Amino acid sequence: MELRLEGVSHRYGDVEVIRNIDLSIPKGRIVCIVGPSGCGKSTLLRFLGGLERPTSGSVSQVGEPPSDSINPLTYVFQDFALLPWRTVEGNISLILSDHGVPKKEAEDIITDVLARTKLSDFRKALPKQLSGGMKQRVAIARALAVNPAVLLMDEPLSALDSQTRELLMDDLVDLWTRAPFTAVYVTHNLAEAVRLGHQIVVLSRRPGAINEIVEIDTPLAERSSADPDLERTQQHLWALMRAEAEAADMELIDD
Amino acid sequence: MPRPSDVFLTLWDLAVSGALWTNLAPSLMRLLVGSTIGATVGIAVGVMIGLFSFARAGLVPLVAAIFPIPKIALLPLFVIWFGIDEASKYALIAFGTFTPTVVSTYGAVDNVDRSLIRMGQSFGLRWSTVVFRIVLPGAMPGILSGLRVSLAIAIILLVAAEMLGAEYGIGAYILQAGSLYDLERLFAGVTILSMLGVLLSTAVGAVEKHVLGWRT
Ligand SMILES: Nc1ncnc2c1ncn2[C@@H]1O[C@H](COP(=O)(O)OP(=O)(O)OP(=O)(O)O)[C@@H](O)[C@H]1O
Ligand SMILES: [Mg+2]
């Protein structure tokens, strides 16, 4: 299944937030969206997930989601959004049982996703016993458990320290390499974008419009932080963003 | 002032003669029925107010209007509506526990982390699952601490209700002792009320410990 945005524009009251965006999210790829603060990245993600509708333009699904997909469009949030009163396992089983997955089958799914996210030993732990990185891994495991057609990730690593972020990026690359998934990954961190994105969509400052789309052909598993090509791409992205970010910053002060 | 030892002896006599139970049993029953009704309806209404803006618009002013009314003043009204028997006592206690429970529940629901609710919706969970598995457990700390207040109010109203037309009950017992200026029995009755308060508060504490173990 692919997602497609056509001529999407949006305003909140008098504020124009997004202007005329055309974008398609190809199956099995990770599309990163970068852009200055307040340019409408999270809003775009809400449109993609169907939580909100744009003022004009269309958001469509091309093709059917896989038949075994329990929740085709699934979010991973920056703040993890784990229920603190449920164990790791309980956080995942809540969703599976609500979608009517039989208990035995749910157990198997949970075992599988916890193994994939290296959490098997923490099945019975409560969120408060886990570090930030582990919590986000639980949230990723929960998202994988519903076998989404498209994962919608809004700055999933932004709440983590830089070492943990590195580790989780490696984990995401591993996960994708073993079983490619489709994802839209919003971030303000360009290093994350060049590490994880097959495509990087650069948005302008508010109202967000597409400034440029950068493709990176190097396979995810072969990307390293020392790679000069990636370094160059990151520089290029920064050059695109810099002026916009500065201008956006000034606007916020003016408001 | 009666001496504490005399009060204790009076309590002892009460217990041995069986009069303690004769008075305590109907009181506990009234407390149980009245506060269960009041708390249940209060939690339901509080959750509605916390979740739906239309409920908030209509019910918050209503609750604000009835909260400051001394419920004791309404007892004659309840007697007219529900008769002099148990029903009017249940109604008074239920009504008295209802308002503080609504207010604390509404506040507790309001404080539930919105990102958890958003998560539930984004995973396509049923509405009932979001309410019963996310909102209610998240609001439980606030609901339980509100329940402490509501139950103390319930005891106060219990006594008030029993002072008007009850044959047995701690309130009736205290009223009788008071009218005879029998201070020992009066204090014995008051002591029972205090112990009841401590008991209920301990019970809520035990529930908190069991239900809110995830917090610390
Ligand atoms: N529900 C809303 N009502 C009104 N304005 C909103 C609403 N949601 C977002 N906005 C405004 O729309 C603009 C875009 O918001 P959005 O959260 O999509 O930006 P963002 O790119 O995700 O920003 P950040 O990098 O800070 O996360 C902002 O100016 C924001 O204030
Ligand atoms: Mg955002």
mmCIF file of C-alpha atoms in Angstrom, chain B residues 41-152:
data_model
loop_
_atom_site.group_PDB
_atom_site.id
_atom_site.type_symbol
_atom_site.label_atom_id
_atom_site.label_comp_id
_atom_site.label_asym_id
_atom_site.label_seq_id
_atom_site.Cartn_x
_atom_site.Cartn_y
_atom_site.Cartn_z
ATOM 1 C CA VAL B 41 -22.906 7.976 39.685
ATOM 2 C CA GLY B 42 -20.362 10.641 40.632
ATOM 3 C CA ILE B 43 -17.520 8.838 38.887
ATOM 4 C CA ALA B 44 -19.665 8.245 35.793
ATOM 5 C CA VAL B 45 -20.724 11.882 35.586
ATOM 6 C CA GLY B 46 -17.201 13.086 36.365
ATOM 7 C CA VAL B 47 -15.768 10.991 33.537
ATOM 8 C CA MET B 48 -18.408 12.356 31.148
ATOM 9 C CA ILE B 49 -17.570 15.919 32.124
ATOM 10 C CA GLY B 50 -13.874 15.222 31.753
ATOM 11 C CA LEU B 51 -14.249 13.687 28.306
ATOM 12 C CA PHE B 52 -17.040 15.538 26.524
ATOM 13 C CA SER B 53 -17.227 19.269 26.150
ATOM 14 C CA PHE B 54 -21.025 19.200 25.780
ATOM 15 C CA ALA B 55 -21.294 17.446 29.143
ATOM 16 C CA ARG B 56 -18.889 19.969 30.578
ATOM 17 C CA ALA B 57 -20.916 22.923 29.349
ATOM 18 C CA GLY B 58 -24.129 21.585 30.849
ATOM 19 C CA LEU B 59 -23.013 19.871 34.008
ATOM 20 C CA VAL B 60 -20.202 21.981 35.442
ATOM 21 C CA PRO B 61 -22.493 24.905 36.310
ATOM 22 C CA LEU B 62 -25.044 22.467 37.700
ATOM 23 C CA VAL B 63 -22.475 20.802 39.937
ATOM 24 C CA ALA B 64 -21.127 24.190 40.987
ATOM 25 C CA ALA B 65 -24.664 25.188 41.914
ATOM 26 C CA ILE B 66 -25.427 22.146 44.054
ATOM 27 C CA PHE B 67 -21.994 21.731 45.648
ATOM 28 C CA PRO B 68 -22.360 24.541 48.216
ATOM 29 C CA ILE B 69 -25.881 23.563 49.281
ATOM 30 C CA PRO B 70 -25.676 21.982 52.745
ATOM 31 C CA LYS B 71 -27.217 18.642 51.915
ATOM 32 C CA ILE B 72 -28.488 18.314 55.474
ATOM 33 C CA ALA B 73 -30.849 21.159 54.768
ATOM 34 C CA LEU B 74 -32.440 19.049 52.065
ATOM 35 C CA LEU B 75 -33.218 16.145 54.357
ATOM 36 C CA PRO B 76 -36.875 17.187 54.875
ATOM 37 C CA LEU B 77 -37.234 17.318 51.108
ATOM 38 C CA PHE B 78 -35.829 13.809 50.772
ATOM 39 C CA VAL B 79 -38.179 12.613 53.479
ATOM 40 C CA ILE B 80 -41.118 13.979 51.502
ATOM 41 C CA TRP B 81 -39.844 12.397 48.284
ATOM 42 C CA PHE B 82 -38.596 9.072 49.565
ATOM 43 C CA GLY B 83 -40.409 8.562 52.852
ATOM 44 C CA ILE B 84 -39.079 8.512 56.387
ATOM 45 C CA ASP B 85 -37.507 5.059 55.958
ATOM 46 C CA GLU B 86 -34.196 3.963 54.588
ATOM 47 C CA ALA B 87 -34.637 5.398 51.096
ATOM 48 C CA SER B 88 -34.394 9.016 52.220
ATOM 49 C CA LYS B 89 -31.199 8.245 54.152
ATOM 50 C CA TYR B 90 -29.671 6.524 51.161
ATOM 51 C CA ALA B 91 -30.627 9.483 49.022
ATOM 52 C CA LEU B 92 -29.074 12.029 51.367
ATOM 53 C CA ILE B 93 -25.789 10.137 51.630
ATOM 54 C CA ALA B 94 -25.731 9.422 47.910
ATOM 55 C CA PHE B 95 -26.371 13.043 47.064
ATOM 56 C CA GLY B 96 -23.745 14.232 49.529
ATOM 57 C CA THR B 97 -21.023 11.930 48.187
ATOM 58 C CA PHE B 98 -22.020 12.562 44.584
ATOM 59 C CA THR B 99 -20.864 16.189 44.303
ATOM 60 C CA PRO B 100 -17.337 15.887 45.720
ATOM 61 C CA THR B 101 -16.847 12.681 43.729
ATOM 62 C CA VAL B 102 -17.873 14.424 40.508
ATOM 63 C CA VAL B 103 -15.494 17.290 41.126
ATOM 64 C CA SER B 104 -12.505 15.121 41.971
ATOM 65 C CA THR B 105 -13.173 12.667 39.138
ATOM 66 C CA TYR B 106 -13.546 15.422 36.604
ATOM 67 C CA GLY B 107 -10.257 16.936 37.718
ATOM 68 C CA ALA B 108 -8.555 13.550 37.639
ATOM 69 C CA VAL B 109 -9.803 12.775 34.130
ATOM 70 C CA ASP B 110 -8.713 16.209 32.989
ATOM 71 C CA ASN B 111 -5.233 15.404 34.255
ATOM 72 C CA VAL B 112 -4.887 12.112 32.398
ATOM 73 C CA ASP B 113 -2.021 12.381 29.972
ATOM 74 C CA ARG B 114 -3.674 13.313 26.650
ATOM 75 C CA SER B 115 -0.922 11.586 24.718
ATOM 76 C CA LEU B 116 -2.125 8.259 26.118
ATOM 77 C CA ILE B 117 -5.639 8.888 24.866
ATOM 78 C CA ARG B 118 -4.274 9.976 21.495
ATOM 79 C CA MET B 119 -2.247 6.775 21.384
ATOM 80 C CA GLY B 120 -5.378 4.712 22.027
ATOM 81 C CA GLN B 121 -7.268 6.481 19.268
ATOM 82 C CA SER B 122 -4.402 6.178 16.816
ATOM 83 C CA PHE B 123 -4.295 2.422 17.385
ATOM 84 C CA GLY B 124 -7.984 2.303 16.549
ATOM 85 C CA LEU B 125 -9.060 1.124 20.012
ATOM 86 C CA ARG B 126 -12.749 0.979 20.723
ATOM 87 C CA TRP B 127 -14.226 3.891 22.590
ATOM 88 C CA SER B 128 -15.038 1.720 25.610
ATOM 89 C CA THR B 129 -11.475 0.426 25.750
ATOM 90 C CA VAL B 130 -10.110 3.960 25.735
ATOM 91 C CA VAL B 131 -12.403 4.869 28.640
ATOM 92 C CA PHE B 132 -12.016 1.733 30.747
ATOM 93 C CA ARG B 133 -8.402 0.833 30.021
ATOM 94 C CA ILE B 134 -6.798 4.237 29.589
ATOM 95 C CA VAL B 135 -8.872 7.072 31.055
ATOM 96 C CA LEU B 136 -10.147 5.358 34.201
ATOM 97 C CA PRO B 137 -6.848 3.801 35.315
ATOM 98 C CA GLY B 138 -5.087 7.076 34.544
ATOM 99 C CA ALA B 139 -7.589 8.992 36.649
ATOM 100 C CA MET B 140 -7.576 6.450 39.467
ATOM 101 C CA PRO B 141 -5.099 8.276 41.750
ATOM 102 C CA GLY B 142 -7.267 11.404 41.736
ATOM 103 C CA ILE B 143 -10.504 9.446 42.022
ATOM 104 C CA LEU B 144 -9.287 7.532 45.066
ATOM 105 C CA SER B 145 -8.014 10.584 46.888
ATOM 106 C CA GLY B 146 -11.366 12.244 46.175
ATOM 107 C CA LEU B 147 -13.063 9.177 47.586
ATOM 108 C CA ARG B 148 -11.401 9.793 50.949
ATOM 109 C CA VAL B 149 -13.127 13.164 51.150
ATOM 110 C CA SER B 150 -16.443 11.808 49.894
ATOM 111 C CA LEU B 151 -16.503 9.016 52.456
ATOM 112 C CA ALA B 152 -15.807 11.403 55.331
#
